[in-house]
XYZ file of C-alpha atoms in Angstrom:
249
model
C 0.000 0.000 0.000
C 1.152 3.535 -0.754
C -0.181 6.622 0.984
C -0.040 10.304 0.037
C -1.473 13.296 1.839
C -2.312 16.694 0.416
C -4.713 19.603 0.857
C -7.964 19.707 -1.114
C -9.996 22.863 -1.625
C -13.733 22.230 -1.261
C -15.848 25.380 -1.442
C -14.520 27.776 1.210
C -12.693 25.065 3.115
C -9.334 23.349 2.739
C -9.371 19.778 4.016
C -6.750 17.093 4.422
C -6.984 14.360 1.808
C -5.307 10.975 2.345
C -4.958 8.824 -0.794
C -4.279 5.142 -0.204
C -3.464 2.933 -3.183
C -3.857 -0.814 -2.668
C -3.466 -3.829 -4.935
C -6.654 -5.437 -3.605
C -8.801 -2.328 -4.158
C -10.800 -2.448 -7.388
C -12.652 0.866 -7.347
C -12.406 4.378 -5.936
C -14.009 4.887 -2.540
C -14.326 7.964 -0.329
C -14.678 8.271 3.444
C -15.073 11.628 5.177
C -14.597 11.458 8.931
C -15.967 13.769 11.618
C -12.663 15.666 11.774
C -13.235 16.697 8.129
C -10.445 14.431 6.884
C -11.044 12.727 3.553
C -9.759 9.204 2.886
C -9.552 7.950 -0.692
C -9.046 4.236 -1.412
C -7.840 3.606 -4.956
C -6.476 0.756 -7.099
C -2.676 0.577 -6.923
C -2.095 1.336 -10.620
C -4.697 4.083 -11.049
C -3.200 7.379 -12.253
C -3.187 10.480 -10.047
C -4.943 12.376 -12.833
C -7.864 9.934 -12.712
C -8.132 10.317 -8.929
C -8.062 14.125 -9.106
C -10.796 14.137 -11.762
C -12.868 11.840 -9.557
C -12.490 14.176 -6.579
C -13.527 17.164 -8.700
C -16.714 15.309 -9.647
C -17.405 14.534 -5.976
C -16.982 18.100 -4.683
C -20.749 18.808 -4.532
C -21.148 15.671 -2.390
C -18.212 16.724 -0.197
C -19.567 20.265 0.274
C -22.943 18.910 1.400
C -21.366 16.586 3.966
C -18.924 19.222 5.226
C -21.920 21.430 5.989
C -23.514 18.582 7.983
C -20.324 18.039 9.966
C -20.049 21.783 10.614
C -23.549 21.784 12.070
C -22.668 18.830 14.297
C -19.614 20.687 15.593
C -21.701 23.792 16.349
C -24.268 21.664 18.165
C -21.549 19.946 20.168
C -20.042 23.294 21.171
C -23.440 24.515 22.387
C -23.797 21.369 24.462
C -20.404 21.559 26.189
C -20.749 20.617 29.805
C -20.579 23.254 32.506
C -20.769 20.789 35.448
C -23.852 22.354 36.978
C -26.463 20.691 39.162
C -29.046 18.715 37.124
C -26.983 18.900 33.952
C -27.868 15.913 31.695
C -25.372 13.182 30.779
C -26.058 10.213 28.499
C -25.307 6.601 29.371
C -26.498 3.792 27.074
C -29.038 6.164 25.587
C -30.557 7.155 28.925
C -30.295 10.579 30.550
C -28.586 10.880 33.935
C -28.783 14.120 35.917
C -25.720 15.469 37.685
C -25.823 15.731 41.464
C -23.068 17.353 43.520
C -22.290 15.438 46.696
C -20.007 17.014 49.349
C -17.155 14.696 50.243
C -14.479 14.508 52.932
C -12.099 12.711 50.573
C -9.211 14.530 48.947
C -10.000 13.386 45.408
C -13.134 13.908 43.360
C -14.912 10.836 42.004
C -18.087 10.150 40.020
C -20.573 7.263 40.002
C -23.553 6.509 37.758
C -26.191 5.522 40.295
C -29.814 4.550 40.697
C -32.699 6.846 39.769
C -30.655 7.906 36.735
C -28.313 10.125 38.710
C -24.659 10.878 38.079
C -23.219 11.488 41.531
C -20.150 13.725 41.548
C -18.440 13.583 44.941
C -16.698 16.933 45.454
C -14.075 17.423 48.222
C -14.667 20.343 50.565
C -11.140 21.574 49.889
C -11.487 21.678 46.077
C -10.859 25.209 44.696
C -13.985 26.567 43.005
C -12.091 27.568 39.847
C -11.061 23.938 39.234
C -14.542 22.424 39.592
C -15.332 22.405 35.869
C -11.989 21.088 34.611
C -11.570 18.513 37.379
C -15.232 17.551 37.198
C -15.040 16.826 33.472
C -11.947 14.664 33.946
C -13.614 12.761 36.761
C -16.820 12.141 34.801
C -14.790 11.016 31.795
C -12.980 8.521 34.014
C -16.359 7.193 35.212
C -17.477 6.809 31.595
C -14.303 4.876 30.732
C -14.800 2.530 33.683
C -18.395 1.896 32.627
C -17.354 1.352 29.016
C -14.635 -1.147 29.946
C -16.949 -3.194 32.151
C -19.982 -3.103 29.884
C -18.124 -3.705 26.590
C -16.234 -6.713 27.959
C -19.400 -8.290 29.355
C -21.538 -7.632 26.284
C -18.861 -8.764 23.837
C -18.547 -12.027 25.709
C -22.312 -12.598 25.578
C -22.596 -11.832 21.858
C -19.513 -13.838 20.962
C -20.611 -16.883 22.987
C -24.122 -16.803 21.505
C -23.245 -16.240 17.833
C -19.572 -16.509 16.882
C -17.047 -18.171 19.163
C -14.186 -16.000 17.887
C -10.935 -15.535 19.799
C -9.710 -12.053 20.676
C -6.804 -10.952 22.826
C -8.012 -7.864 24.652
C -10.654 -5.153 24.837
C -9.176 -1.676 25.041
C -10.834 1.667 25.715
C -9.475 4.511 23.596
C -9.834 8.291 23.562
C -10.345 9.139 19.886
C -12.075 12.021 18.167
C -12.792 10.396 14.795
C -13.370 6.643 15.279
C -15.897 4.516 17.115
C -13.705 1.435 17.222
C -11.177 -0.770 15.481
C -9.924 -4.349 15.308
C -6.181 -4.952 15.031
C -4.540 -7.763 13.071
C -3.351 -9.127 16.438
C -6.915 -9.632 17.635
C -7.238 -6.589 19.898
C -10.648 -4.917 19.952
C -10.492 -1.159 20.543
C -13.437 1.098 21.346
C -13.947 4.800 21.862
C -15.198 5.366 25.408
C -17.829 7.806 24.065
C -19.692 4.904 22.465
C -21.116 4.106 25.923
C -23.341 7.198 25.563
C -25.255 5.699 22.604
C -28.447 3.613 22.930
C -27.919 -0.056 23.749
C -28.789 -1.315 20.261
C -26.220 1.072 18.740
C -23.571 -0.067 21.213
C -24.376 -3.679 20.332
C -23.979 -2.941 16.628
C -20.583 -1.278 17.129
C -19.362 -4.172 19.276
C -20.588 -6.682 16.694
C -19.011 -4.692 13.866
C -15.514 -4.881 15.336
C -16.030 -8.444 16.533
C -16.787 -9.552 12.958
C -13.592 -7.927 11.732
C -11.772 -10.706 13.558
C -13.000 -12.966 10.748
C -13.313 -10.519 7.856
C -10.921 -7.529 7.869
C -13.016 -5.735 5.232
C -16.571 -4.652 4.465
C -17.346 -7.345 1.929
C -20.734 -9.112 1.620
C -19.252 -11.898 3.770
C -18.555 -9.362 6.520
C -22.106 -7.995 6.508
C -23.492 -11.532 6.520
C -21.554 -12.116 9.735
C -22.876 -8.883 11.247
C -26.476 -9.746 10.338
C -26.146 -13.055 12.205
C -26.487 -11.190 15.516
C -27.708 -7.771 14.295
C -30.352 -8.364 11.593
C -31.392 -4.678 11.755
C -27.824 -3.373 11.442
C -28.821 -1.003 8.612
C -30.972 0.969 11.066
C -27.979 1.320 13.378
C -25.791 2.488 10.496
C -28.434 5.107 9.626
C -28.563 6.272 13.271
C -24.783 6.676 13.329
C -24.764 8.630 10.065
C -27.238 11.063 11.590
C -26.050 11.211 15.217
C -22.557 9.716 15.356
C -20.781 13.028 15.049
C -22.311 14.264 18.296
C -20.638 11.361 20.099
C -17.176 11.809 18.610
C -16.500 15.487 18.053
């Protein structure tokens, strides 16, 4: 595989374009991620001129999707957490309200509890000007703990019921542009933010990476594997196209 990176002008924006040429690739494919980075998969022997002409043809499509991503970013910025009482947080598609709990401990910690509450235990000695920054870090840590526990358990259930694949580890990542990945060594990696999505979406993302253990592609064989345990996977894909950016950005 060869890889080249350059800047592409699309309307009023300049985006990073990554061109990957592979022997096994038979046609040109585009993927625009939520960081406005464009990935182009192309046959190994295809000329650069052909690729450039293809991108020129696709600029109307790119402009439309860049506008959508821009709107997602604006929405995400409006929803930035301020760590105030009763502020909503998502966990497995359900809303949890933030509650501040005075604590005698030296360190802040957070727990997702009953009655859909996110309990943030705040030390008496914590400086007021650090509440927001420290609170966000603490809540993020709670999310990562929940993600690790839930993903491992749910993966095991799905795998035992439908596949019987072997994988080495389940790792929680902090990424801004990917939901998950499966390495050639059998490691399953997931963005901790996925734990905010509804349960059926989480299941789909777990199944998606699990099936890459068998098929490291998106061929019909891969989707047949996915449909074995997620027959309505197309609905989940549609949900992610519409809402996924609000999880990642």
